[in-house]
Short mmCIF file of C-alpha atoms in Angstrom, two decimals:
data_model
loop_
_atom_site.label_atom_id
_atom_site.label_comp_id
_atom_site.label_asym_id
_atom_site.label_seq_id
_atom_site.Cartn_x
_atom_site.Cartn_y
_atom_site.Cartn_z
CA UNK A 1 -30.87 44.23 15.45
CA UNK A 2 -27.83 42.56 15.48
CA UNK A 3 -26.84 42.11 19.30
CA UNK A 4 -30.59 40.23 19.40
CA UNK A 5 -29.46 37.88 16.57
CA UNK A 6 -25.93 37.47 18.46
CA UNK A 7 -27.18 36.09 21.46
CA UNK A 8 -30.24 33.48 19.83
CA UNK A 9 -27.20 32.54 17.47
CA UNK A 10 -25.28 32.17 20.60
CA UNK A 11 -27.92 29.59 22.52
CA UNK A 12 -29.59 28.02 20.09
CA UNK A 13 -27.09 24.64 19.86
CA UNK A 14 -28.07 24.45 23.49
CA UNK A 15 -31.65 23.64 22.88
CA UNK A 16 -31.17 19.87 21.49
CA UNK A 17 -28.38 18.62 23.43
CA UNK A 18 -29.26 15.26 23.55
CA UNK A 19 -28.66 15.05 19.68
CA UNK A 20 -25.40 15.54 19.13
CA UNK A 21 -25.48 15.64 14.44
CA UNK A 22 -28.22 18.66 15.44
CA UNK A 23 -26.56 20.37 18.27
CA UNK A 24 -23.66 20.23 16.34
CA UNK A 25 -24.28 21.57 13.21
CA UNK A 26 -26.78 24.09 14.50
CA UNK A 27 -23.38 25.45 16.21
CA UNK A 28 -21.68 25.33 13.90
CA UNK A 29 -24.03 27.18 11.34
CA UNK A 30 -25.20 29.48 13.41
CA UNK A 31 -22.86 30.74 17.07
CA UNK A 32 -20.23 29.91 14.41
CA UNK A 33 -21.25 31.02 10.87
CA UNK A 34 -24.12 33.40 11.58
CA UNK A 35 -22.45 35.22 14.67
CA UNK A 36 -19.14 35.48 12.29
CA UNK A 37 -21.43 36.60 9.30
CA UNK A 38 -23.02 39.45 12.14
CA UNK A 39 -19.34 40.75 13.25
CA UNK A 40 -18.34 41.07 9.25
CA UNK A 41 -21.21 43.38 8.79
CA UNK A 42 -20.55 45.44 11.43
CA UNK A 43 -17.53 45.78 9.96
CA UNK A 44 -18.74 46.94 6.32
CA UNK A 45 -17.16 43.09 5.32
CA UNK A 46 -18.30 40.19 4.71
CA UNK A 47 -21.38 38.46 2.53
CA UNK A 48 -24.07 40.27 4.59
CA UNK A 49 -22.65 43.63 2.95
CA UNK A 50 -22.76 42.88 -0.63
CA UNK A 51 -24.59 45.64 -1.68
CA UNK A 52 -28.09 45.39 -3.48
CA UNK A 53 -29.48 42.99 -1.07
CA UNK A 54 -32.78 42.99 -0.76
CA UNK A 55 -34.16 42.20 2.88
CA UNK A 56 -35.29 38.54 2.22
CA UNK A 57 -31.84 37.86 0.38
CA UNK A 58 -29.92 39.31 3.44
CA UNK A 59 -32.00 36.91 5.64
CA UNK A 60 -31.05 34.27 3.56
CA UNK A 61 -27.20 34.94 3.18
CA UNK A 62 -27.37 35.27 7.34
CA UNK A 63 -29.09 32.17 8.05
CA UNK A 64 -27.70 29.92 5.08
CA UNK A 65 -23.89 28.66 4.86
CA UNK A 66 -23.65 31.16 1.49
CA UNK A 67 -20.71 32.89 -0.05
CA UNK A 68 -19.99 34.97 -2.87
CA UNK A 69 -18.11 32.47 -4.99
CA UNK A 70 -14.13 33.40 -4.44
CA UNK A 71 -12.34 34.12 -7.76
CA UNK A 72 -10.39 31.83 -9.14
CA UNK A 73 -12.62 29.11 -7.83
CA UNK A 74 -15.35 26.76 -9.65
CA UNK A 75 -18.86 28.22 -8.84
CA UNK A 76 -21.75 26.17 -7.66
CA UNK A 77 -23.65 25.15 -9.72
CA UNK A 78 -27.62 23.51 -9.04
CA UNK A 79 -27.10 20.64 -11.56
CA UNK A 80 -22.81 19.67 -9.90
CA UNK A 81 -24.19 20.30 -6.65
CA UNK A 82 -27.22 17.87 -6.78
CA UNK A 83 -24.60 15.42 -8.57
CA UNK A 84 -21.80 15.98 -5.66
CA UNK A 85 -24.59 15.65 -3.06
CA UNK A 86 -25.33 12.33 -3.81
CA UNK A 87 -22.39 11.16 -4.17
CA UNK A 88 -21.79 12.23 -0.61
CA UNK A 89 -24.74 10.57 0.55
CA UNK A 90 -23.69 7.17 -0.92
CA UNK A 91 -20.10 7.53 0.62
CA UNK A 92 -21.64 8.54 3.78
CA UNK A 93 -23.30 5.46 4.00
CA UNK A 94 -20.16 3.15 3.27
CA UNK A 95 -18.26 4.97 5.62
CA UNK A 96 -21.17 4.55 8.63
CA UNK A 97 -20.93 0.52 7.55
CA UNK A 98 -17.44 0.82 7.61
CA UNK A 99 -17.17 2.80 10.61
CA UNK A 100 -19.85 0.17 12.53
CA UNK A 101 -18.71 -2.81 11.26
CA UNK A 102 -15.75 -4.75 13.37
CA UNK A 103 -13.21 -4.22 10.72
CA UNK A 104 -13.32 -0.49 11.45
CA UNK A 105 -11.62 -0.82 14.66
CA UNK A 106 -8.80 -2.96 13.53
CA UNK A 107 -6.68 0.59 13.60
CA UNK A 108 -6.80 3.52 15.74
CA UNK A 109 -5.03 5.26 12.39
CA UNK A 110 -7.68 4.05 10.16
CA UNK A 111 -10.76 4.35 12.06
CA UNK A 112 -9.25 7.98 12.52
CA UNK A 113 -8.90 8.48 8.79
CA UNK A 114 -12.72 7.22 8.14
CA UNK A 115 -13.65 10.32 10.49
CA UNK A 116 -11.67 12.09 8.28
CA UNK A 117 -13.83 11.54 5.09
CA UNK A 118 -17.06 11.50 7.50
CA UNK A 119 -16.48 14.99 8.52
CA UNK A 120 -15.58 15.59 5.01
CA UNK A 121 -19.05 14.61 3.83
CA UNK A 122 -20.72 15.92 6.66
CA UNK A 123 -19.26 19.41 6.10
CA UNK A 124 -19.99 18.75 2.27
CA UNK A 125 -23.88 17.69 2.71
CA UNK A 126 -24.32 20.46 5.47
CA UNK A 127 -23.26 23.59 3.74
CA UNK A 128 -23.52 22.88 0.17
CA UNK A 129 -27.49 21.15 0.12
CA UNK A 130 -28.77 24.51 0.26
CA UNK A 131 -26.67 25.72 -2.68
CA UNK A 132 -29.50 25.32 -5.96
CA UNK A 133 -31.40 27.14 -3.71
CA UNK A 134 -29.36 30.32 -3.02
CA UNK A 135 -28.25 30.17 -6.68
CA UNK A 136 -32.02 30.74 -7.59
CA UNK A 137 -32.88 33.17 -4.51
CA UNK A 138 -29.68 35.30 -4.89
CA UNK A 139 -30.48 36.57 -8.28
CA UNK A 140 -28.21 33.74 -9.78
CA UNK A 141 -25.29 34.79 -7.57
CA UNK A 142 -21.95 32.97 -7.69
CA UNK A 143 -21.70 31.27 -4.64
CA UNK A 144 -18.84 29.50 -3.17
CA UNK A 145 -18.76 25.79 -2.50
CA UNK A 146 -17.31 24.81 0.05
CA UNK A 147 -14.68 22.12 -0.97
CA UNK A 148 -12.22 22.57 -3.88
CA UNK A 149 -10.54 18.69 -4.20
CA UNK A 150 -8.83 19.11 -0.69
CA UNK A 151 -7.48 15.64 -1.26
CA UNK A 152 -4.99 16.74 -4.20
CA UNK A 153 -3.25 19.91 -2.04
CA UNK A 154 0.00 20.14 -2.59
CA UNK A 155 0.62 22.28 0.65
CA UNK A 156 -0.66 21.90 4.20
CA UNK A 157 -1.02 26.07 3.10
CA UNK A 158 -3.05 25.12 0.11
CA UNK A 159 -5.51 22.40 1.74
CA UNK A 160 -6.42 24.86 4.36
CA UNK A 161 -6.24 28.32 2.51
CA UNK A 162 -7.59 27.20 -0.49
CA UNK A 163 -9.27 23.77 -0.75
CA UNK A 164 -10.85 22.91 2.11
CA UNK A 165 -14.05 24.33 4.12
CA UNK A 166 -13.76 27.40 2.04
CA UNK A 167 -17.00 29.21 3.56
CA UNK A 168 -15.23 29.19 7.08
CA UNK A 169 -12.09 30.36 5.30
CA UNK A 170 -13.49 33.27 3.75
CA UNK A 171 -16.14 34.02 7.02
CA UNK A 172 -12.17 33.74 9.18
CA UNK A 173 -10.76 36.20 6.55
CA UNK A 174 -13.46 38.91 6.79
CA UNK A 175 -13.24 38.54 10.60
CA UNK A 176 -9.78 38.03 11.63
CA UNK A 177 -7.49 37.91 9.06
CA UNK A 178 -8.16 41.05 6.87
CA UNK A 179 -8.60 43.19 10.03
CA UNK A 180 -5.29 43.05 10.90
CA UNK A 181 -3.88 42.69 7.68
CA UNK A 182 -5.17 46.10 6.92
CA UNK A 183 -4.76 47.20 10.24
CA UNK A 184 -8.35 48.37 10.93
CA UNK A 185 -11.27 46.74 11.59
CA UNK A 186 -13.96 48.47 9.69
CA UNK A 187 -13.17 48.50 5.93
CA UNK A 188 -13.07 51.20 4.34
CA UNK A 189 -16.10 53.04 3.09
CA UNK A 190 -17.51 52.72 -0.30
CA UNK A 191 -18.50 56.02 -2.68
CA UNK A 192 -21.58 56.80 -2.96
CA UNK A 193 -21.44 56.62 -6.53
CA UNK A 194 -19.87 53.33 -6.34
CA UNK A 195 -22.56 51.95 -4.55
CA UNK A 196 -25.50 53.42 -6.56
CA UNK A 197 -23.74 51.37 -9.29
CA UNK A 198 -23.00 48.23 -7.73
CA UNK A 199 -27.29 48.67 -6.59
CA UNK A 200 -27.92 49.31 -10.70
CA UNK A 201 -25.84 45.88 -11.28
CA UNK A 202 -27.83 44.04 -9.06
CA UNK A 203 -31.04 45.63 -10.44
CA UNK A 204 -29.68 44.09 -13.78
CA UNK A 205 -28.71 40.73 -12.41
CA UNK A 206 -32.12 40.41 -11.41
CA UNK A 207 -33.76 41.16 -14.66
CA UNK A 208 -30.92 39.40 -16.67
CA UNK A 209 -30.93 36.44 -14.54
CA UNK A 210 -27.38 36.20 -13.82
CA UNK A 211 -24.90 37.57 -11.74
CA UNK A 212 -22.04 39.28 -13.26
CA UNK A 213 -19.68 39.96 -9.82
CA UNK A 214 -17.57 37.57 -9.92
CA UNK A 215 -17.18 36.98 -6.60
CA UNK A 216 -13.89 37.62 -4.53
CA UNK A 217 -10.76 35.70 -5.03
CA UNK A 218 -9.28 33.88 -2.24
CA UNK A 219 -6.52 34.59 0.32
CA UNK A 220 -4.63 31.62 -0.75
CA UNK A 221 -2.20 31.01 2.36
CA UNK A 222 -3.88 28.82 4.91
CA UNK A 223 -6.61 29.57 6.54
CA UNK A 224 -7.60 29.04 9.50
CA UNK A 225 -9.36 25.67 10.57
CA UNK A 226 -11.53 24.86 7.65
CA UNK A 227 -10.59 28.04 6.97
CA UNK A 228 -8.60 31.63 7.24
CA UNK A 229 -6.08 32.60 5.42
CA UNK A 230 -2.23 33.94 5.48
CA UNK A 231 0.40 34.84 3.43
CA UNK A 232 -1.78 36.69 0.53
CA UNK A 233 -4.37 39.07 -0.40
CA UNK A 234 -7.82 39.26 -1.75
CA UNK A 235 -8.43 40.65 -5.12
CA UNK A 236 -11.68 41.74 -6.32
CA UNK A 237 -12.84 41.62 -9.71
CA UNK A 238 -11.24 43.33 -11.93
CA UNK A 239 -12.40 45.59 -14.85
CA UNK A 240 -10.76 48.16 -17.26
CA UNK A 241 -12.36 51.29 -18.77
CA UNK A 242 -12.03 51.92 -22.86
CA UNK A 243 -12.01 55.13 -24.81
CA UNK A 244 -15.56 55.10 -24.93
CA UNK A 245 -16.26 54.63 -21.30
CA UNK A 246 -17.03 50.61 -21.71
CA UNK A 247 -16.55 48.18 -19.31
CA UNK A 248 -15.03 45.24 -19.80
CA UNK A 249 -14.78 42.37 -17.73
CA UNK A 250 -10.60 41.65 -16.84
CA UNK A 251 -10.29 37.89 -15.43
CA UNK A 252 -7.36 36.88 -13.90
CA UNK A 253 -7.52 33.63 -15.43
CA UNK A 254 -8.12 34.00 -18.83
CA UNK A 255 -7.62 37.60 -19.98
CA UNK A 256 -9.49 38.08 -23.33
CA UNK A 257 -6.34 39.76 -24.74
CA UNK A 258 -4.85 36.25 -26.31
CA UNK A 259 -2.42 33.74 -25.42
CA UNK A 260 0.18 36.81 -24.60
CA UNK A 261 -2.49 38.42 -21.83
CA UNK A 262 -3.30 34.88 -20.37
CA UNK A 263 0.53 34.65 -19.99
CA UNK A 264 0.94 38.09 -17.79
CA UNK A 265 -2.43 37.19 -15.98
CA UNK A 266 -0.73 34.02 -14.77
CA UNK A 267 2.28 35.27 -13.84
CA UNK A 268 0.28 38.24 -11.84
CA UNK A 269 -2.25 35.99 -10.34
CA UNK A 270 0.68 34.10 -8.89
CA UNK A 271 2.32 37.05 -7.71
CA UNK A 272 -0.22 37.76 -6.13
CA UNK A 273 -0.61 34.34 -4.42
CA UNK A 274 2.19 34.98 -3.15
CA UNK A 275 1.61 38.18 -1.37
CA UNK A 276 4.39 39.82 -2.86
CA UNK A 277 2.29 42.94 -4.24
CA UNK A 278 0.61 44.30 -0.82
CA UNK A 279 -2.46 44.50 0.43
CA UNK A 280 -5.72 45.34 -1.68
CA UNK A 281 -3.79 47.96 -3.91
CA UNK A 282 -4.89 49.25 -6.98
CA UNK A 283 -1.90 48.95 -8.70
CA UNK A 284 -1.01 45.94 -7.81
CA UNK A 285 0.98 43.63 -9.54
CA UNK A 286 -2.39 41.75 -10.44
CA UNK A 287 -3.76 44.49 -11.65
CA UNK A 288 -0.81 45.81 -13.56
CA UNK A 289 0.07 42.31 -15.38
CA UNK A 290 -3.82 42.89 -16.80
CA UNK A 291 -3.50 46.04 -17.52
CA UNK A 292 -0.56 45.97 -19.52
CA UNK A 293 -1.97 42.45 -21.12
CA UNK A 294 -5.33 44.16 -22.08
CA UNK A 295 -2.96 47.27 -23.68
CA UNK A 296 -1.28 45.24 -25.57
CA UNK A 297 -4.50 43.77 -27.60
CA UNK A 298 -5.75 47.14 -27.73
CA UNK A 299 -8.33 46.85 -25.06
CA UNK A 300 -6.82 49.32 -22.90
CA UNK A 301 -6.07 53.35 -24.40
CA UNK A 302 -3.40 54.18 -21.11
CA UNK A 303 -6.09 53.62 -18.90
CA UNK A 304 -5.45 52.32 -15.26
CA UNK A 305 -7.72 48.98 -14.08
CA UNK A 306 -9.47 49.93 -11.17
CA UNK A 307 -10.05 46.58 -8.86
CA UNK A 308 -14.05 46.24 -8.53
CA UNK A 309 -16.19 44.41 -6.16
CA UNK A 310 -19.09 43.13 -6.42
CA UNK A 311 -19.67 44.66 -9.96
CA UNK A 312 -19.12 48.35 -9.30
CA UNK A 313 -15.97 50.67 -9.04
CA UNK A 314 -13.43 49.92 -6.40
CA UNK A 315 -10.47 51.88 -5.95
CA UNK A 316 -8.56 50.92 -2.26
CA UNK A 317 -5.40 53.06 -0.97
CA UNK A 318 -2.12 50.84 -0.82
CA UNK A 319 -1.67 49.57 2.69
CA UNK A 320 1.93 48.51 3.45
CA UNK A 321 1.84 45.62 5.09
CA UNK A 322 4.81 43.77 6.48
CA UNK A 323 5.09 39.43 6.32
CA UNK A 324 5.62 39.72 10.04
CA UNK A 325 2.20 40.99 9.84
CA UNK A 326 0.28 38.64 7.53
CA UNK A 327 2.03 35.71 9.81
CA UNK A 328 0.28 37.29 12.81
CA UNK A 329 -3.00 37.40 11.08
CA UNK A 330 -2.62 33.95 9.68
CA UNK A 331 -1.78 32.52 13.25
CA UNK A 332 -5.24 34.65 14.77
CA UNK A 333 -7.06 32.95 12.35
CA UNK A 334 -5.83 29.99 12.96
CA UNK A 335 -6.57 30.20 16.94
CA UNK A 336 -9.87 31.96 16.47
CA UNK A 337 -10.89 28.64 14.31
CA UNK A 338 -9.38 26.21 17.12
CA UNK A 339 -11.25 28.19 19.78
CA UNK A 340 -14.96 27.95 17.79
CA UNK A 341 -14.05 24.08 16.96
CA UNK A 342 -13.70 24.08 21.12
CA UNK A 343 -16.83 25.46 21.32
CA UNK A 344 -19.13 23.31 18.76
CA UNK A 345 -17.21 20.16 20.59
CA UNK A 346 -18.86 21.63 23.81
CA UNK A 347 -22.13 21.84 22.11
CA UNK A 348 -22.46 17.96 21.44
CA UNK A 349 -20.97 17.56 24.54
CA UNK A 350 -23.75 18.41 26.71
CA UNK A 351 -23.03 22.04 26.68
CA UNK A 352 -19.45 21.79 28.75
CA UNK A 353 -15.86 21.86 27.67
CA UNK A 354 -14.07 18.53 26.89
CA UNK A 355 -11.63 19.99 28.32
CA UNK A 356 -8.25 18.39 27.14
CA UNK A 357 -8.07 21.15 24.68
CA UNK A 358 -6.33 19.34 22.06
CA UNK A 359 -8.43 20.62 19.23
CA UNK A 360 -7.23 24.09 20.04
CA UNK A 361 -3.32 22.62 19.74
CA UNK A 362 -4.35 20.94 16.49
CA UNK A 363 -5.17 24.52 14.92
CA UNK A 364 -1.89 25.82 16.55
CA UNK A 365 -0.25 23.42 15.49
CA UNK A 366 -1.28 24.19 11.49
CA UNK A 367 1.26 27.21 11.01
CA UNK A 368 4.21 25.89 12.61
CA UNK A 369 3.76 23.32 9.71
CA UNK A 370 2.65 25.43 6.68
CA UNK A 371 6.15 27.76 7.60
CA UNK A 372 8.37 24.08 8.02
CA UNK A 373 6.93 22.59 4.71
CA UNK A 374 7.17 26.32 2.84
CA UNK A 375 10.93 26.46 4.39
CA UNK A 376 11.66 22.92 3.23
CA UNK A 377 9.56 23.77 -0.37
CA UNK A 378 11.56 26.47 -1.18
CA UNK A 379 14.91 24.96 0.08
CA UNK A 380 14.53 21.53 -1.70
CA UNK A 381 12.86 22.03 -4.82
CA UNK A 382 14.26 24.63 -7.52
CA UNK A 383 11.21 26.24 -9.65
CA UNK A 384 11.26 23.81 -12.58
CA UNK A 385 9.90 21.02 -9.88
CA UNK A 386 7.48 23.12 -8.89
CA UNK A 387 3.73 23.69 -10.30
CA UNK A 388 3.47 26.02 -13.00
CA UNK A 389 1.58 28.44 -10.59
CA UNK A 390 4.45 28.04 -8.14
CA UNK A 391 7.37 28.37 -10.54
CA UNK A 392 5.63 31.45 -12.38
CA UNK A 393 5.49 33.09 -8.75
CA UNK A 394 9.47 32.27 -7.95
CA UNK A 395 10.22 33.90 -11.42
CA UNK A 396 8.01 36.92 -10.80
CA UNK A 397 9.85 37.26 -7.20
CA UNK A 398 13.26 36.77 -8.76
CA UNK A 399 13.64 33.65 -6.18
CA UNK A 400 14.67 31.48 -8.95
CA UNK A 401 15.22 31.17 -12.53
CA UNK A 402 13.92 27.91 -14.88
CA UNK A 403 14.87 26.38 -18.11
CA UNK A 404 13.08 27.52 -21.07
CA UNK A 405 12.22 24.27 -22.47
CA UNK A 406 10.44 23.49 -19.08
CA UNK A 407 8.77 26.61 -18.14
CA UNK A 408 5.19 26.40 -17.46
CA UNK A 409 4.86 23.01 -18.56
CA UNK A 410 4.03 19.72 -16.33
CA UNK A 411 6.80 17.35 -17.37
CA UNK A 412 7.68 13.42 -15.88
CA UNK A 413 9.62 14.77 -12.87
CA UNK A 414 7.23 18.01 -12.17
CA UNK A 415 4.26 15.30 -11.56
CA UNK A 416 6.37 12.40 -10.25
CA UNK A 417 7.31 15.89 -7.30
CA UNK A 418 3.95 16.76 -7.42
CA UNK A 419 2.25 13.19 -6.73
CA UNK A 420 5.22 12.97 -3.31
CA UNK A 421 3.96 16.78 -2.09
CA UNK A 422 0.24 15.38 -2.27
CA UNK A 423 1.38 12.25 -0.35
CA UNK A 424 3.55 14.35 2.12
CA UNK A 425 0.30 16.89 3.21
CA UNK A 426 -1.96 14.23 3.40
CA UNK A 427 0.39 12.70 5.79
CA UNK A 428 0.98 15.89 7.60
CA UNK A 429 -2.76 16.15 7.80
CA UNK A 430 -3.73 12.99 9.12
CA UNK A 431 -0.71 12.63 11.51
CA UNK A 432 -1.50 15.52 13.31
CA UNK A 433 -5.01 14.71 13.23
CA UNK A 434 -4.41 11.44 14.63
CA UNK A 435 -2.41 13.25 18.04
CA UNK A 436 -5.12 16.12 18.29
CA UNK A 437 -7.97 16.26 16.73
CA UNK A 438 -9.91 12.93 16.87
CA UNK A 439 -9.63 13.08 20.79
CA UNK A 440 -12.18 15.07 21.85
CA UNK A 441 -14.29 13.37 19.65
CA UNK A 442 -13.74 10.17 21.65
CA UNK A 443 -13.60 11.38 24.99
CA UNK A 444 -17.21 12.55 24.90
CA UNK A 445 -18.46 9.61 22.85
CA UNK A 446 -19.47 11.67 19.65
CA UNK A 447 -18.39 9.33 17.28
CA UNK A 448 -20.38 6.58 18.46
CA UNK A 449 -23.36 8.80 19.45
CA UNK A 450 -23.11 10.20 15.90
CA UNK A 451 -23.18 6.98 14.16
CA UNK A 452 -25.91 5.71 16.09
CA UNK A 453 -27.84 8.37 15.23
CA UNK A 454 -27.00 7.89 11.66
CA UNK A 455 -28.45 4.99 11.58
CA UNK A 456 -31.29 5.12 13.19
CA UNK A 457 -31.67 7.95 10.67
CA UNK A 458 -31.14 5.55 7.93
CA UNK A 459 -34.08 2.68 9.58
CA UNK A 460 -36.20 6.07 9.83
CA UNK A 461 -35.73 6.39 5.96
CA UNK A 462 -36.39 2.93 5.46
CA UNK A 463 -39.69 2.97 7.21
CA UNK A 464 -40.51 6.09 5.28
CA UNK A 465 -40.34 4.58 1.96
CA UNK A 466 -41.92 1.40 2.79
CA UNK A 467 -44.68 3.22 4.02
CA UNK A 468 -45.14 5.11 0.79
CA UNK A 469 -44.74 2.02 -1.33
CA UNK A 470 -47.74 0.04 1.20
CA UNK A 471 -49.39 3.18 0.30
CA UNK A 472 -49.07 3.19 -3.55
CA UNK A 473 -49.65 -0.67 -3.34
CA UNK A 474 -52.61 -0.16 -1.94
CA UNK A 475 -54.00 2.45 -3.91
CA UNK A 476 -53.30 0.65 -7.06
CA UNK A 477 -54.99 -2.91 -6.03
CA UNK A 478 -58.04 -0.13 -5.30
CA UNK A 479 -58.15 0.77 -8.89
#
């Protein structure tokens, strides 16, 4: 069934080529997205093999930009998304005025940097309007949005990895990135027991009304082109098994063992960040800093934490993996997201190439600067400058060592740093932006052909409304 779906998925942005807002987002969402979501599941990965799916929700998660919400992460949420999407809508529209108007091509730099926040709001209003709905047809699921404030990164690593676009990040890590991270390309196989329980959850989100996986937690190195990820590993929920055979939910946020448990959770999670525990092992440093954390409240009688996904058992074998590795599979994901940007440019532009190929250099560009700034980070800045996150990694890596008094907290100079790192990857971002990526945008004409059709989406409203309103005027001077 698959190879059928491949090859519509494949075509289908070819069918209204003479609009390029439809061409290019049916592209993008499905020879993109879709045929992405297809290779996953062949591969036992990805959303499309969450298990308890009925056949309508699998549809759904296949045609639909939806994600199991990535730990660590704020879920969406109907009534935040609804808010978020219009406040899109109304920034949208300043930014076409803007973008139309004569002052917005006073600079090549800021004209560039309006595209910026247009695509951001385009990328917003495409994959997250369908959000209230998924959260009501997926049994309440968790699913992910897909922007995290990508304007307050402190990393060129964390805007990509983490931040922004996080449904092509996590579609790029099922794909490309854990593949050869792992160093196979099917995952490994579930128990059968573990999947008749993760089936009996699901049976009991749907009668509950809520969804109790929560989710996956990121890769947090960056990711390629709205999305992948290097540098780190996925965790999956965790949970810990009492005397009497209980289960009880272990976040890696906020462990329910106290103030002492949150502390080891931290300092795990941002181990972990930091890829300095492996690859998917179950006794991980993660998993360990919880384990011990839950012991020491009582919650745990010398039992190990098993990681879990999706609400069942999972136990995964260590796999060694080397940094030379996760650099490899953070520079594939980089280039498979430059080659699919190459390819929904070619969709609005008439179905052909544009040829210069500089959005492919822009995503191959991306690591070269995530390892300079992480270089420079780690050279410049000892671990009491850093975020707390950061600085509780360094310690946990015996990198560095940080005054008491300071630890963990965000002091004057810590957010004076902070505020400059934010600065710095924004400029990184929109510098090499400016050289690559807005080019082929230009050179086929997309960016005016867009905004034209914005607005003659916009008059099309317009009429719309004052057609209803005639029509209500009417009917009430008939009464």
């Amino acid at each position: 069934m698959s190879l059928p779906l491949f090859l519509l998925f494949s075509v289908a942005g070819l069918q209204v080529m003479e609009n390029v807002t439809v061409s290019g987002s049916i592209g993008f969402m499905f020879a993109w997205l879709g045929n992405f979501k297809l290779l996953a599941y062949s591969a036992n990965r990805g959303p499309l093999a969450h298990p308890g799916l009925s056949a309508g929700q699998w549809l759904l998660m296949l045609l639909l930009p939806y994600f199991p919400a990535k730990r660590g992460h704020p879920r969406a949420r109907a009534g935040g998304v609804l808010l978020a999407l219009v406040g899109n809508i109304t920034l949208g529209l300043a930014l076409t005025a803007f973008l139309t108007s004569p002052a917005g091509s006073v600079s090549s730099v800021l004209r560039h940097t309006g595209y910026a926040l247009y695509v951001y709001v385009a990328a917003s209003l495409l994959l997250d309007c369908a959000m209230p709905l998924g959260c009501a047809a997926l049994n309440h699921m968790d699913l992910q949005p897909s922007m995290d404030n990508p304007f307050i990164s402190t990393s060129v690593r964390e805007f990509w990895g983490r931040r922004y676009n996080q449904i092509v990040s996590a579609i790029l890590q099922d794909t490309v990135y854990l593949p050869i991270v792992e160093g196979r390309w099917v995952a490994e196989p579930q128990p059968q027991q573990q999947v008749a329980q993760q089936q009996e959850a699901s049976k009991r989100r749907e009668s509950d009304g809520r969804d109790d996986s929560g989710g996956t937690e990121q890769l947090p190195a960056a990711a390629a082109g709205s999305g992948g990820s290097g540098g780190g590993v996925r965790r999956r929920t965790g949970a810990a098994a009492t005397a009497g055979n209980k289960l009880h939910h272990v976040d890696s946020t906020a462990s329910t063992a106290g103030a002492a448990a949150t502390a080891v959770s931290v300092i795990a999670r941002a181990a972990t960040a930091s890829g300095l525990d492996g690859v998917d092992s179950s006794t991980s440093l993660a998993a360990l800093g919880q384990q011990q954390a839950a012991s020491a409240a009582g919650g745990l009688q010398g039992a190990q934490a098993p990681l879990a996904a999706a609400g069942g058992w999972r136990r995964r074998r260590r796999v060694a993996c080397s940094r030379a590795r996760q650099l490899l599979a953070m520079c594939a994901s980089f280039a498979v997201s430059g080659v699919m940007h190459e390819v929904c440019i070619a969709f609005m532009c008439g179905g052909r190439l544009e040829g210069s190929y500089h959005m492919l250099a822009f995503f191959l560009l991306q690591p070269l600067i995530i390892l300079a700034q992480d270089s420079l980070t780690a050279a410049l800045l000892p671990p009491h400058l850093l975020t707390p996150q950061e600085e509780a990694a360094a310690l946990a890596s015996g990198s560095g060592s940080s005054s008491s008094s300071s630890q963990g907290k965000w002091t004057l100079a810590r957010r004076l740093v902070t505020v400059l790192r934010v600065l710095m990857t924004a400029m990184l971002v929109v510098a090499s932006a400016d050289a690559l990526f807005w080019g082929p945008f230009e050179t086929c004409r997309i960016d005016e052909r867009g905004l034209r059709e914005v607005l003659a989406g916009v008059e099309n409203v317009k009429g719309w409304v004052a057609a209803v309103r005639a029509w209500f005027l009417g009917a009430a001077a008939g009464l």
